[in-house]
Amino acid sequence: SQQGEEDPQALSIQEGENATMNCSYKTSINNLQWYRQNSGRGLVHLILIRSNEREKHSGRLRVTLDTSKKSSSLLITASRAADTASYFCALPWVASGSRLTFGEGTQLTVNP
Amino acid sequence: NAGVTQTPKFQVLKTGQSMTLQCAQDMNHEYMSWYRQDPGMGLRLIHYSVGAGITDQGEVPNGYNVSRSTTEDFPLRLLSAAPSQTSVYFCASSYGGVLDQPQHFGDGTRLSIL
């Protein structure tokens, strides 16, 4: 099955700094999604980027997609303590249109 | 809208007991799914449904049953609980499938099997 691999596994930064996390995958995709999970909570959808898009913005979030390198990155600018969470990339399993696979996530800690 | 509601939030079972995890959504979403989340393993798909009366297996379906009699509800049944089923369970829903729709998650059920 298709599964994204996030890198790094953990990231610790100071408030105000930018945070970048990456997702690599192996086979072709229709879209790639990023989710955030705060401790003890469910996942929250952040951004969906389609295979024909190269960059997408939402507030302080910027997602890029490079289909030739089979990778995506999520950039959080001017981070805040409230951004502390786990971040996951999610990929539809193309062979089965109704399955979404998740990587193991990047744990981001933003220190005040 | 309440979104996706999961009950209970916490549950402790003994090995061999059965129970049903409830999931309800009020967004008229066709697609619903169940995941389990274990440390270091991300989320793994258990079962999913593309509409009332239609269900299918995910990556790790053994030991679990589902049914979808209404659009709103998608309960997950543990037939005979085993310690390996200790996990956090998440229900998700979306309008349409996963190819181009964001998933809406509940806050999870934390299940311990003794």
XYZ file of C-alpha atoms in Angstrom:
226
model
C 0.000 0.000 0.000
C 1.015 3.629 -0.361
C 2.324 5.244 2.795
C 4.036 8.543 3.309
C 7.158 8.824 5.410
C 7.540 12.009 7.399
C 10.879 13.527 8.223
C 12.046 14.466 10.796
C 10.316 12.287 13.379
C 10.643 15.082 15.930
C 11.393 18.789 15.702
C 11.906 21.294 18.502
C 12.059 25.023 17.778
C 11.581 28.383 19.503
C 8.494 30.490 19.116
C 8.760 32.757 16.086
C 10.948 30.377 14.109
C 9.803 28.525 11.010
C 9.182 24.783 11.038
C 9.570 22.565 8.000
C 8.557 18.943 7.813
C 8.717 16.642 4.836
C 6.784 13.711 3.442
C 8.115 11.265 0.857
C 6.136 8.600 -0.945
C 6.725 5.848 -3.471
C 3.952 5.673 -6.087
C 1.867 8.166 -8.045
C -0.777 10.161 -6.219
C -3.973 12.070 -6.958
C -3.516 14.318 -3.968
C -1.680 14.584 -0.693
C -3.179 15.827 2.544
C -1.656 17.211 5.724
C -3.249 16.811 9.141
C -2.475 18.084 12.629
C -3.112 16.183 15.855
C -2.984 17.912 19.212
C -2.274 15.720 22.211
C -5.296 13.652 23.145
C -7.382 14.875 20.237
C -8.433 13.702 16.796
C -6.761 14.714 13.573
C -7.627 18.021 11.975
C -7.323 18.547 8.236
C -4.923 21.335 7.250
C -4.387 21.344 3.495
C -5.090 19.142 0.482
C -2.784 19.604 -2.499
C -3.583 17.965 -5.805
C -1.051 16.317 -8.073
C -1.256 19.167 -10.607
C -0.522 21.815 -7.960
C 2.972 22.797 -6.846
C 2.244 25.049 -3.888
C -0.652 25.919 -1.650
C -1.071 28.396 1.205
C -3.388 28.620 4.167
C -2.608 31.354 6.663
C 0.846 30.608 8.114
C 0.979 27.238 6.372
C 2.648 26.598 3.040
C 2.612 23.204 1.376
C 4.684 22.292 -1.642
C 4.491 19.200 -3.798
C 7.193 17.885 -6.103
C 5.787 14.899 -7.962
C 9.077 14.277 -9.774
C 10.817 13.751 -6.405
C 7.716 12.189 -4.858
C 7.883 14.517 -1.897
C 5.919 17.231 -0.147
C 6.827 19.716 2.530
C 4.797 21.598 5.114
C 6.179 24.935 6.273
C 4.776 26.681 9.322
C 5.974 30.276 9.507
C 6.324 32.367 12.669
C 5.487 29.385 14.848
C 3.562 29.675 18.099
C 3.411 27.476 21.176
C -0.101 26.486 20.059
C 1.420 24.872 16.942
C 2.876 22.148 19.173
C 1.321 18.972 17.775
C 1.964 15.958 15.589
C 1.728 16.504 11.848
C 0.832 13.747 9.414
C 0.800 13.449 5.670
C -1.914 11.249 4.203
C -2.127 9.645 0.793
C -5.016 7.972 -1.035
C -4.145 4.431 -1.930
C -4.618 4.704 -5.668
C -5.214 0.979 -6.119
C -8.199 1.304 -3.834
C -9.920 4.653 -4.108
C -11.498 4.493 -0.691
C -8.412 4.118 1.463
C -6.298 6.841 2.989
C -2.912 5.898 4.445
C -1.031 7.922 7.047
C 2.619 8.205 7.855
C 3.935 8.013 11.399
C 4.029 11.765 11.781
C 6.385 14.528 12.855
C 6.154 15.641 16.472
C 6.638 19.411 16.557
C 7.402 21.169 19.815
C 7.397 24.968 19.842
C 9.038 26.350 22.968
C 7.776 29.683 24.297
C -23.029 20.862 13.829
C -21.418 18.476 16.289
C -19.233 16.940 13.568
C -18.020 13.396 14.329
C -18.926 12.136 17.787
C -17.322 9.052 19.315
C -18.446 7.299 22.467
C -17.189 6.265 24.910
C -14.014 8.346 25.288
C -12.349 5.759 27.519
C -12.992 2.073 28.098
C -11.273 -0.756 29.933
C -12.188 -4.312 29.015
C -11.131 -7.755 30.080
C -9.785 -10.212 27.554
C -12.640 -12.009 25.820
C -15.270 -9.341 26.427
C -17.100 -7.753 23.531
C -18.112 -4.160 23.048
C -19.230 -1.635 20.486
C -17.528 1.673 19.813
C -20.015 4.225 18.607
C -19.455 6.794 15.870
C -22.010 9.296 14.639
C -21.755 12.222 12.238
C -24.288 14.922 11.466
C -22.811 16.215 8.216
C -24.618 13.779 5.886
C -21.270 12.330 4.844
C -21.331 9.229 2.695
C -17.874 7.960 3.565
C -16.967 6.792 7.065
C -13.998 4.894 8.356
C -12.350 3.499 11.472
C -8.654 3.741 12.269
C -6.529 2.599 15.146
C -3.507 4.536 16.291
C -0.644 2.837 18.043
C 2.652 4.413 19.150
C 5.189 4.536 16.334
C 2.776 3.104 13.761
C 0.676 6.022 12.605
C -2.979 5.355 11.816
C -4.083 2.072 10.317
C -7.406 1.597 8.558
C -9.667 -1.071 10.069
C -12.913 -0.858 8.076
C -14.629 1.725 5.943
C -17.991 2.403 4.345
C -18.851 4.326 1.203
C -22.534 4.554 2.072
C -25.381 2.985 4.009
C -25.387 -0.782 3.562
C -21.858 -0.906 2.102
C -18.738 -1.749 4.087
C -15.288 -3.026 3.240
C -12.124 -4.103 4.998
C -9.059 -1.980 5.534
C -5.518 -2.957 6.501
C -6.234 -4.535 9.895
C -9.839 -5.848 9.956
C -9.339 -9.055 11.966
C -11.208 -9.090 15.266
C -13.532 -6.245 14.276
C -16.973 -6.056 12.699
C -18.838 -3.090 11.279
C -22.236 -2.346 9.829
C -23.761 0.778 8.280
C -27.524 0.766 8.545
C -27.852 4.564 8.422
C -25.823 7.386 6.889
C -25.192 8.881 10.319
C -23.860 5.913 12.305
C -20.938 3.554 11.845
C -20.366 1.385 14.933
C -17.259 -0.755 15.380
C -17.660 -4.038 17.223
C -14.931 -5.935 19.011
C -16.047 -9.528 19.040
C -13.697 -10.975 21.676
C -11.260 -8.382 22.997
C -7.554 -9.211 23.031
C -4.672 -7.240 24.617
C -3.350 -6.551 21.091
C -6.449 -4.433 20.511
C -5.387 -1.949 23.158
C -5.202 1.249 21.138
C -6.785 4.595 20.395
C -9.597 4.289 17.881
C -10.618 7.100 15.571
C -13.658 7.441 13.403
C -13.585 9.724 10.368
C -16.047 10.857 7.742
C -16.088 12.795 4.508
C -18.360 13.852 1.708
C -17.512 11.409 -1.027
C -14.379 9.269 -0.891
C -10.779 9.949 0.041
C -9.379 10.779 -3.368
C -10.099 14.480 -3.041
C -11.968 15.119 0.194
C -10.614 16.062 3.619
C -11.477 13.690 6.425
C -13.246 14.859 9.588
C -12.117 12.991 12.693
C -13.683 12.369 16.061
C -11.665 12.776 19.237
C -11.111 9.064 19.662
C -11.878 6.231 22.038
C -9.014 5.103 24.249
C -9.401 1.372 24.790
C -7.397 -0.802 27.177
C -7.715 -4.570 27.188
C -6.488 -6.292 30.337
